[in-house]
C-alpha cells in the first residue's frame, strides 16, 4: 500500500510582498502565515508526515512555537535557490526512507487557506491514478496578453484554461525523475508534463489562492477568521 507524505517548500523570500521578513512568517490571523497550511496538512489523517523545507539561513522559524504540530512535522533545512530546487532537495532526503511508489503532496506555504476537504478530495481522486495531478481552478476572467507599452496586445481564449494551484500530488520516484530532468519549472506538474505525461486537473475553489501581494493578507484573514467562527 502506498503511503502519503506532504512537502511544504518555504524557503522563498516573497519579495513581491514588499515586507522585511519572508512572507511565510508575516502575521496572518494571529499566527505566522506558514502555520496555517502546515496545521491543515497535519490534520489530514492519511498524511503520515509533513515536511517543511526551510532555507539553511532561515532565522525566523525558531521565533515561533510549532509544538502543537510537532508530532507529524519534519523540518528540513535544505531549501535551494528555486522552488523546484527546494522540492528536489527534500525529495532526496525523503527517498532514504520512502518507497518510489509513495505519494508526495507538494504545497505552497503561501496558500494559507487550504482546507482538509480540498486535500481529502485530491487524495480521493488520485490515489489510483497512474500519473498524479493537482488542484486547479478553471479560469473565469477574460485573459489579455500585454505588449511592451503596457497596452493589450491580444485577447487569449480562456476556454480550457486552468489556474494551477497546490497541493500537486505525484509518486516520489516519478517526481524525482521529473525534477532532475527539468529543474527550471515553476510547479511539479510542469516537470511531469515535460516527461510526456498528463497530470489530472482536480477542480478546487478560489479560496486556495496564493498570498502574493500585500492586499492578499486582508482577504486571507477574512476567510480564516470566518472559518474559525463558523
Ligand atoms: O514565490 P512563490 O510564492 O511563487 O513561491 C512558492 C513557494 O515556493 C513558497 O512557499 C516559497 O516559500 C517556496 N520557495 C522555496 N524555495 C525557493 C523559492 C520559493 O521553497 N527558493
PDB file of C-alpha atoms and ligand atoms in Angstrom:
ATOM      1  CA  UNK A   1       0.000   0.000   0.000  1.00  0.00           C
ATOM      2  CA  UNK A   2       1.348   3.418  -0.943  1.00  0.00           C
ATOM      3  CA  UNK A   3       1.665   5.970   1.803  1.00  0.00           C
ATOM      4  CA  UNK A   4       1.073   9.735   1.682  1.00  0.00           C
ATOM      5  CA  UNK A   5       3.509  12.498   2.629  1.00  0.00           C
ATOM      6  CA  UNK A   6       3.452  16.282   2.254  1.00  0.00           C
ATOM      7  CA  UNK A   7       6.252  18.698   1.387  1.00  0.00           C
ATOM      8  CA  UNK A   8       5.804  22.417   2.014  1.00  0.00           C
ATOM      9  CA  UNK A   9       8.561  24.456   0.344  1.00  0.00           C
ATOM     10  CA  UNK A  10       9.024  27.577   2.476  1.00  0.00           C
ATOM     11  CA  UNK A  11      12.489  28.754   1.522  1.00  0.00           C
ATOM     12  CA  UNK A  12      11.459  31.711  -0.623  1.00  0.00           C
ATOM     13  CA  UNK A  13      11.847  35.390   0.182  1.00  0.00           C
ATOM     14  CA  UNK A  14       8.416  36.515  -1.036  1.00  0.00           C
ATOM     15  CA  UNK A  15       9.820  39.742  -2.467  1.00  0.00           C
ATOM     16  CA  UNK A  16       6.529  40.743  -4.169  1.00  0.00           C
ATOM     17  CA  UNK A  17       5.024  41.140  -0.699  1.00  0.00           C
ATOM     18  CA  UNK A  18       7.434  44.030  -0.102  1.00  0.00           C
ATOM     19  CA  UNK A  19       7.929  43.182   3.606  1.00  0.00           C
ATOM     20  CA  UNK A  20      11.154  42.930   5.631  1.00  0.00           C
ATOM     21  CA  UNK A  21      10.621  39.347   6.740  1.00  0.00           C
ATOM     22  CA  UNK A  22       9.906  36.497   4.303  1.00  0.00           C
ATOM     23  CA  UNK A  23       6.171  36.374   3.601  1.00  0.00           C
ATOM     24  CA  UNK A  24       5.707  32.913   5.121  1.00  0.00           C
ATOM     25  CA  UNK A  25       6.450  34.475   8.523  1.00  0.00           C
ATOM     26  CA  UNK A  26       4.137  37.507   8.214  1.00  0.00           C
ATOM     27  CA  UNK A  27       1.338  37.525  10.760  1.00  0.00           C
ATOM     28  CA  UNK A  28      -1.948  36.124   9.493  1.00  0.00           C
ATOM     29  CA  UNK A  29      -4.940  35.565  11.797  1.00  0.00           C
ATOM     30  CA  UNK A  30      -2.698  35.537  14.860  1.00  0.00           C
ATOM     31  CA  UNK A  31      -0.126  33.062  13.510  1.00  0.00           C
ATOM     32  CA  UNK A  32       2.781  33.134  11.045  1.00  0.00           C
ATOM     33  CA  UNK A  33       1.385  32.550   7.539  1.00  0.00           C
ATOM     34  CA  UNK A  34       3.203  29.217   7.254  1.00  0.00           C
ATOM     35  CA  UNK A  35       1.350  27.854  10.293  1.00  0.00           C
ATOM     36  CA  UNK A  36      -1.986  27.620   8.521  1.00  0.00           C
ATOM     37  CA  UNK A  37      -1.027  25.271   5.660  1.00  0.00           C
ATOM     38  CA  UNK A  38       1.089  23.136   7.997  1.00  0.00           C
ATOM     39  CA  UNK A  39      -1.775  22.873  10.506  1.00  0.00           C
ATOM     40  CA  UNK A  40      -4.231  21.834   7.786  1.00  0.00           C
ATOM     41  CA  UNK A  41      -1.898  19.209   6.307  1.00  0.00           C
ATOM     42  CA  UNK A  42      -1.043  17.727   9.728  1.00  0.00           C
ATOM     43  CA  UNK A  43      -4.790  17.264  10.361  1.00  0.00           C
ATOM     44  CA  UNK A  44      -5.315  15.169   7.200  1.00  0.00           C
ATOM     45  CA  UNK A  45      -5.408  11.655   8.626  1.00  0.00           C
ATOM     46  CA  UNK A  46      -3.962   9.910   5.564  1.00  0.00           C
ATOM     47  CA  UNK A  47      -0.844  12.102   5.505  1.00  0.00           C
ATOM     48  CA  UNK A  48       1.825  10.446   7.660  1.00  0.00           C
ATOM     49  CA  UNK A  49       4.329  13.258   7.810  1.00  0.00           C
ATOM     50  CA  UNK A  50       4.521  16.894   6.722  1.00  0.00           C
ATOM     51  CA  UNK A  51       7.993  18.093   5.731  1.00  0.00           C
ATOM     52  CA  UNK A  52       8.600  21.823   5.776  1.00  0.00           C
ATOM     53  CA  UNK A  53      11.570  22.956   3.685  1.00  0.00           C
ATOM     54  CA  UNK A  54      13.414  25.969   5.097  1.00  0.00           C
ATOM     55  CA  UNK A  55      16.380  27.895   3.815  1.00  0.00           C
ATOM     56  CA  UNK A  56      19.597  26.827   5.624  1.00  0.00           C
ATOM     57  CA  UNK A  57      19.925  30.518   6.573  1.00  0.00           C
ATOM     58  CA  UNK A  58      16.358  30.810   7.904  1.00  0.00           C
ATOM     59  CA  UNK A  59      16.448  32.818  11.140  1.00  0.00           C
ATOM     60  CA  UNK A  60      12.690  33.113  11.671  1.00  0.00           C
ATOM     61  CA  UNK A  61      11.457  29.550  12.278  1.00  0.00           C
ATOM     62  CA  UNK A  62      12.722  29.368  15.884  1.00  0.00           C
ATOM     63  CA  UNK A  63      10.838  32.556  16.758  1.00  0.00           C
ATOM     64  CA  UNK A  64       7.552  30.654  16.884  1.00  0.00           C
ATOM     65  CA  UNK A  65       6.156  27.704  18.840  1.00  0.00           C
ATOM     66  CA  UNK A  66       5.457  24.800  16.454  1.00  0.00           C
ATOM     67  CA  UNK A  67       4.984  22.273  19.267  1.00  0.00           C
ATOM     68  CA  UNK A  68       1.240  21.759  18.652  1.00  0.00           C
ATOM     69  CA  UNK A  69       2.106  20.440  15.146  1.00  0.00           C
ATOM     70  CA  UNK A  70       5.346  18.666  16.059  1.00  0.00           C
ATOM     71  CA  UNK A  71       4.060  15.099  16.112  1.00  0.00           C
ATOM     72  CA  UNK A  72       3.675  14.916  12.320  1.00  0.00           C
ATOM     73  CA  UNK A  73       6.110  17.667  11.330  1.00  0.00           C
ATOM     74  CA  UNK A  74       9.658  17.232   9.985  1.00  0.00           C
ATOM     75  CA  UNK A  75      11.855  20.302   9.478  1.00  0.00           C
ATOM     76  CA  UNK A  76      14.308  20.106   6.574  1.00  0.00           C
ATOM     77  CA  UNK A  77      16.792  22.949   6.241  1.00  0.00           C
ATOM     78  CA  UNK A  78      17.624  22.086   2.648  1.00  0.00           C
ATOM     79  CA  UNK A  79      16.000  24.942   0.719  1.00  0.00           C
ATOM     80  CA  UNK A  80      17.523  25.707  -2.690  1.00  0.00           C
ATOM     81  CA  UNK A  81      17.719  28.824  -4.842  1.00  0.00           C
ATOM     82  CA  UNK A  82      14.436  27.992  -6.602  1.00  0.00           C
ATOM     83  CA  UNK A  83      11.200  26.407  -5.537  1.00  0.00           C
ATOM     84  CA  UNK A  84      11.922  23.332  -7.694  1.00  0.00           C
ATOM     85  CA  UNK A  85      15.385  23.103  -6.109  1.00  0.00           C
ATOM     86  CA  UNK A  86      13.872  23.200  -2.609  1.00  0.00           C
ATOM     87  CA  UNK A  87      11.440  20.415  -3.514  1.00  0.00           C
ATOM     88  CA  UNK A  88      14.129  18.300  -5.212  1.00  0.00           C
ATOM     89  CA  UNK A  89      16.383  18.590  -2.146  1.00  0.00           C
ATOM     90  CA  UNK A  90      13.538  17.497   0.138  1.00  0.00           C
ATOM     91  CA  UNK A  91      12.746  14.536  -2.119  1.00  0.00           C
ATOM     92  CA  UNK A  92      16.374  13.432  -1.916  1.00  0.00           C
ATOM     93  CA  UNK A  93      16.116  13.354   1.907  1.00  0.00           C
ATOM     94  CA  UNK A  94      12.764  11.541   1.845  1.00  0.00           C
ATOM     95  CA  UNK A  95      13.998   8.948  -0.650  1.00  0.00           C
ATOM     96  CA  UNK A  96      16.114   7.474   2.158  1.00  0.00           C
ATOM     97  CA  UNK A  97      13.071   6.055   3.939  1.00  0.00           C
ATOM     98  CA  UNK A  98      10.170   6.249   1.463  1.00  0.00           C
ATOM     99  CA  UNK A  99       9.310   3.928  -1.410  1.00  0.00           C
ATOM    100  CA  UNK A 100       9.333   5.193  -5.006  1.00  0.00           C
ATOM    101  CA  UNK A 101       5.554   4.482  -5.171  1.00  0.00           C
ATOM    102  CA  UNK A 102       4.707   6.585  -2.115  1.00  0.00           C
ATOM    103  CA  UNK A 103       2.686   9.690  -2.847  1.00  0.00           C
ATOM    104  CA  UNK A 104       4.057  13.155  -2.157  1.00  0.00           C
ATOM    105  CA  UNK A 105       1.777  16.196  -1.972  1.00  0.00           C
ATOM    106  CA  UNK A 106       3.729  19.419  -2.558  1.00  0.00           C
ATOM    107  CA  UNK A 107       2.001  22.531  -1.218  1.00  0.00           C
ATOM    108  CA  UNK A 108       2.970  26.221  -1.258  1.00  0.00           C
ATOM    109  CA  UNK A 109       3.499  27.742   2.172  1.00  0.00           C
ATOM    110  CA  UNK A 110       1.733  30.819   0.783  1.00  0.00           C
ATOM    111  CA  UNK A 111      -1.578  29.007   0.129  1.00  0.00           C
ATOM    112  CA  UNK A 112      -2.674  29.506   3.706  1.00  0.00           C
ATOM    113  CA  UNK A 113      -6.411  28.955   3.201  1.00  0.00           C
ATOM    114  CA  UNK A 114      -6.152  25.318   2.109  1.00  0.00           C
ATOM    115  CA  UNK A 115      -8.804  23.103   3.746  1.00  0.00           C
ATOM    116  CA  UNK A 116      -8.728  19.459   4.823  1.00  0.00           C
ATOM    117  CA  UNK A 117     -11.677  18.813   2.490  1.00  0.00           C
ATOM    118  CA  UNK A 118      -9.667  20.058  -0.505  1.00  0.00           C
ATOM    119  CA  UNK A 119      -6.751  17.774   0.387  1.00  0.00           C
ATOM    120  CA  UNK A 120      -9.029  14.786   1.047  1.00  0.00           C
ATOM    121  CA  UNK A 121     -10.726  15.384  -2.327  1.00  0.00           C
ATOM    122  CA  UNK A 122      -7.363  15.429  -4.114  1.00  0.00           C
ATOM    123  CA  UNK A 123      -6.180  12.207  -2.433  1.00  0.00           C
ATOM    124  CA  UNK A 124      -9.528  10.517  -3.078  1.00  0.00           C
ATOM    125  CA  UNK A 125      -9.454  11.425  -6.775  1.00  0.00           C
ATOM    126  CA  UNK A 126      -5.831  10.478  -7.445  1.00  0.00           C
ATOM    127  CA  UNK A 127      -4.937   7.590  -5.131  1.00  0.00           C
ATOM    128  CA  UNK A 128      -5.270   5.069  -8.000  1.00  0.00           C
ATOM    129  CA  UNK A 129      -4.131   7.388 -10.797  1.00  0.00           C
ATOM    130  CA  UNK A 130      -1.174   6.251 -12.912  1.00  0.00           C
ATOM    131  CA  UNK A 131       0.278   9.801 -13.154  1.00  0.00           C
ATOM    132  CA  UNK A 132      -1.000  12.055 -10.346  1.00  0.00           C
ATOM    133  CA  UNK A 133      -2.326  15.578 -10.589  1.00  0.00           C
ATOM    134  CA  UNK A 134      -3.080  18.870  -8.948  1.00  0.00           C
ATOM    135  CA  UNK A 135      -5.752  21.160  -7.578  1.00  0.00           C
ATOM    136  CA  UNK A 136      -6.653  23.821 -10.117  1.00  0.00           C
ATOM    137  CA  UNK A 137      -9.392  26.280 -10.955  1.00  0.00           C
ATOM    138  CA  UNK A 138     -10.980  26.937 -14.356  1.00  0.00           C
ATOM    139  CA  UNK A 139     -10.191  30.499 -15.482  1.00  0.00           C
ATOM    140  CA  UNK A 140     -13.241  32.753 -15.096  1.00  0.00           C
ATOM    141  CA  UNK A 141     -11.894  36.070 -16.370  1.00  0.00           C
ATOM    142  CA  UNK A 142     -11.143  37.116 -19.930  1.00  0.00           C
ATOM    143  CA  UNK A 143      -7.380  36.906 -20.436  1.00  0.00           C
ATOM    144  CA  UNK A 144      -5.215  39.637 -22.016  1.00  0.00           C
ATOM    145  CA  UNK A 145      -1.628  39.432 -23.161  1.00  0.00           C
ATOM    146  CA  UNK A 146       0.217  42.717 -22.638  1.00  0.00           C
ATOM    147  CA  UNK A 147       2.624  44.371 -25.051  1.00  0.00           C
ATOM    148  CA  UNK A 148       5.808  46.188 -24.094  1.00  0.00           C
ATOM    149  CA  UNK A 149       3.907  49.504 -23.814  1.00  0.00           C
ATOM    150  CA  UNK A 150       1.509  48.227 -21.148  1.00  0.00           C
ATOM    151  CA  UNK A 151      -1.371  48.047 -23.641  1.00  0.00           C
ATOM    152  CA  UNK A 152      -3.321  44.974 -24.663  1.00  0.00           C
ATOM    153  CA  UNK A 153      -1.510  43.092 -27.414  1.00  0.00           C
ATOM    154  CA  UNK A 154      -4.022  40.238 -27.652  1.00  0.00           C
ATOM    155  CA  UNK A 155      -7.040  38.600 -26.052  1.00  0.00           C
ATOM    156  CA  UNK A 156      -6.339  34.985 -25.195  1.00  0.00           C
ATOM    157  CA  UNK A 157      -9.160  32.461 -25.193  1.00  0.00           C
ATOM    158  CA  UNK A 158      -9.945  31.242 -21.686  1.00  0.00           C
ATOM    159  CA  UNK A 159     -11.518  28.059 -22.992  1.00  0.00           C
ATOM    160  CA  UNK A 160      -9.958  25.013 -21.345  1.00  0.00           C
ATOM    161  CA  UNK A 161      -7.603  27.268 -19.342  1.00  0.00           C
ATOM    162  CA  UNK A 162      -6.993  26.488 -15.674  1.00  0.00           C
ATOM    163  CA  UNK A 163      -5.002  28.159 -12.929  1.00  0.00           C
ATOM    164  CA  UNK A 164      -2.684  25.649 -11.298  1.00  0.00           C
ATOM    165  CA  UNK A 165      -2.824  25.517  -7.511  1.00  0.00           C
ATOM    166  CA  UNK A 166      -1.283  23.195  -4.950  1.00  0.00           C
ATOM    167  CA  UNK A 167      -1.146  20.576  -3.478  1.00  0.00           C
ATOM    168  CA  UNK A 168       0.302  18.807  -6.500  1.00  0.00           C
ATOM    169  CA  UNK A 169       0.382  15.068  -5.909  1.00  0.00           C
ATOM    170  CA  UNK A 170       2.829  12.678  -7.570  1.00  0.00           C
ATOM    171  CA  UNK A 171       4.653   9.495  -6.688  1.00  0.00           C
ATOM    172  CA  UNK A 172       8.079  10.116  -5.179  1.00  0.00           C
ATOM    173  CA  UNK A 173      10.039   8.205  -7.846  1.00  0.00           C
ATOM    174  CA  UNK A 174       8.310   9.915 -10.772  1.00  0.00           C
ATOM    175  CA  UNK A 175       8.621  13.371  -9.229  1.00  0.00           C
ATOM    176  CA  UNK A 176      12.339  12.942  -8.532  1.00  0.00           C
ATOM    177  CA  UNK A 177      12.954  11.839 -12.100  1.00  0.00           C
ATOM    178  CA  UNK A 178      10.878  14.727 -13.480  1.00  0.00           C
ATOM    179  CA  UNK A 179      12.590  17.435 -11.423  1.00  0.00           C
ATOM    180  CA  UNK A 180      16.029  16.078 -12.267  1.00  0.00           C
ATOM    181  CA  UNK A 181      15.193  16.227 -15.972  1.00  0.00           C
ATOM    182  CA  UNK A 182      13.519  19.649 -15.838  1.00  0.00           C
ATOM    183  CA  UNK A 183      14.801  21.696 -12.856  1.00  0.00           C
ATOM    184  CA  UNK A 184      13.618  25.070 -14.230  1.00  0.00           C
ATOM    185  CA  UNK A 185       9.871  24.576 -13.743  1.00  0.00           C
ATOM    186  CA  UNK A 186       7.584  26.710 -11.550  1.00  0.00           C
ATOM    187  CA  UNK A 187       5.455  23.755 -10.467  1.00  0.00           C
ATOM    188  CA  UNK A 188       5.807  19.986 -10.146  1.00  0.00           C
ATOM    189  CA  UNK A 189       3.187  19.281 -12.796  1.00  0.00           C
ATOM    190  CA  UNK A 190       5.283  21.200 -15.345  1.00  0.00           C
ATOM    191  CA  UNK A 191       8.190  18.820 -14.775  1.00  0.00           C
ATOM    192  CA  UNK A 192       5.950  15.750 -15.046  1.00  0.00           C
ATOM    193  CA  UNK A 193       4.398  17.121 -18.270  1.00  0.00           C
ATOM    194  CA  UNK A 194       7.893  17.504 -19.733  1.00  0.00           C
ATOM    195  CA  UNK A 195       8.232  13.713 -19.416  1.00  0.00           C
ATOM    196  CA  UNK A 196       5.259  13.430 -21.783  1.00  0.00           C
ATOM    197  CA  UNK A 197       2.727  12.574 -19.064  1.00  0.00           C
ATOM    198  CA  UNK A 198      -0.624  14.299 -18.454  1.00  0.00           C
ATOM    199  CA  UNK A 199      -1.352  15.143 -14.787  1.00  0.00           C
ATOM    200  CA  UNK A 200      -5.053  15.226 -13.850  1.00  0.00           C
ATOM    201  CA  UNK A 201      -6.746  18.525 -13.016  1.00  0.00           C
ATOM    202  CA  UNK A 202      -8.899  18.368  -9.891  1.00  0.00           C
ATOM    203  CA  UNK A 203     -11.243  21.342  -9.556  1.00  0.00           C
ATOM    204  CA  UNK A 204     -10.698  23.425  -6.432  1.00  0.00           C
ATOM    205  CA  UNK A 205     -12.010  26.848  -5.484  1.00  0.00           C
ATOM    206  CA  UNK A 206     -10.639  30.372  -5.318  1.00  0.00           C
ATOM    207  CA  UNK A 207     -10.138  30.317  -1.534  1.00  0.00           C
ATOM    208  CA  UNK A 208      -6.965  28.266  -2.138  1.00  0.00           C
ATOM    209  CA  UNK A 209      -5.218  31.289  -3.650  1.00  0.00           C
ATOM    210  CA  UNK A 210      -1.525  32.073  -3.230  1.00  0.00           C
ATOM    211  CA  UNK A 211      -0.842  35.060  -0.997  1.00  0.00           C
ATOM    212  CA  UNK A 212       1.488  37.139  -3.125  1.00  0.00           C
ATOM    213  CA  UNK A 213       0.744  40.856  -2.731  1.00  0.00           C
ATOM    214  CA  UNK A 214       0.164  42.907   0.474  1.00  0.00           C
ATOM    215  CA  UNK A 215      -3.598  43.204  -0.182  1.00  0.00           C
ATOM    216  CA  UNK A 216      -3.906  39.394  -0.190  1.00  0.00           C
ATOM    217  CA  UNK A 217      -3.321  39.313   3.576  1.00  0.00           C
ATOM    218  CA  UNK A 218      -6.630  41.020   4.412  1.00  0.00           C
ATOM    219  CA  UNK A 219      -8.639  38.619   2.227  1.00  0.00           C
ATOM    220  CA  UNK A 220      -6.948  35.532   3.697  1.00  0.00           C
ATOM    221  CA  UNK A 221      -7.520  36.886   7.199  1.00  0.00           C
ATOM    222  CA  UNK A 222     -11.251  37.291   6.476  1.00  0.00           C
ATOM    223  CA  UNK A 223     -11.512  33.714   5.163  1.00  0.00           C
ATOM    224  CA  UNK A 224      -9.596  32.167   8.073  1.00  0.00           C
ATOM    225  CA  UNK A 225     -11.467  34.165  10.742  1.00  0.00           C
ATOM    226  CA  UNK A 226     -14.858  33.369   9.205  1.00  0.00           C
ATOM    227  CA  UNK A 227     -13.994  29.662   9.267  1.00  0.00           C
ATOM    228  CA  UNK A 228     -12.796  29.701  12.863  1.00  0.00           C
ATOM    229  CA  UNK A 229     -16.013  31.455  13.938  1.00  0.00           C
ATOM    230  CA  UNK A 230     -18.239  29.043  11.986  1.00  0.00           C
TER     231      UNK A 230
HETATM  232  O1  LIG B   1       7.478  32.953  -4.610  1.00  0.00           O
HETATM  233  P1  LIG B   1       6.323  31.990  -4.736  1.00  0.00           P
HETATM  234  O2  LIG B   1       5.131  32.415  -3.909  1.00  0.00           O
HETATM  235  O3  LIG B   1       5.986  31.605  -6.125  1.00  0.00           O
HETATM  236  O4  LIG B   1       6.862  30.630  -4.033  1.00  0.00           O
HETATM  237  C1  LIG B   1       6.063  29.468  -3.953  1.00  0.00           C
HETATM  238  C2  LIG B   1       6.540  28.615  -2.788  1.00  0.00           C
HETATM  239  O5  LIG B   1       7.858  28.112  -3.019  1.00  0.00           O
HETATM  240  C3  LIG B   1       6.582  29.388  -1.465  1.00  0.00           C
HETATM  241  O6  LIG B   1       6.045  28.555  -0.469  1.00  0.00           O
HETATM  242  C4  LIG B   1       8.065  29.657  -1.286  1.00  0.00           C
HETATM  243  O7  LIG B   1       8.462  29.808   0.063  1.00  0.00           O
HETATM  244  C5  LIG B   1       8.687  28.415  -1.913  1.00  0.00           C
HETATM  245  N1  LIG B   1      10.086  28.622  -2.377  1.00  0.00           N
HETATM  246  C6  LIG B   1      11.114  27.797  -1.881  1.00  0.00           C
HETATM  247  N2  LIG B   1      12.411  27.988  -2.264  1.00  0.00           N
HETATM  248  C7  LIG B   1      12.727  28.981  -3.125  1.00  0.00           C
HETATM  249  C8  LIG B   1      11.700  29.817  -3.664  1.00  0.00           C
HETATM  250  C9  LIG B   1      10.382  29.610  -3.272  1.00  0.00           C
HETATM  251  O8  LIG B   1      10.840  26.906  -1.070  1.00  0.00           O
HETATM  252  N3  LIG B   1      13.999  29.163  -3.440  1.00  0.00           N
END
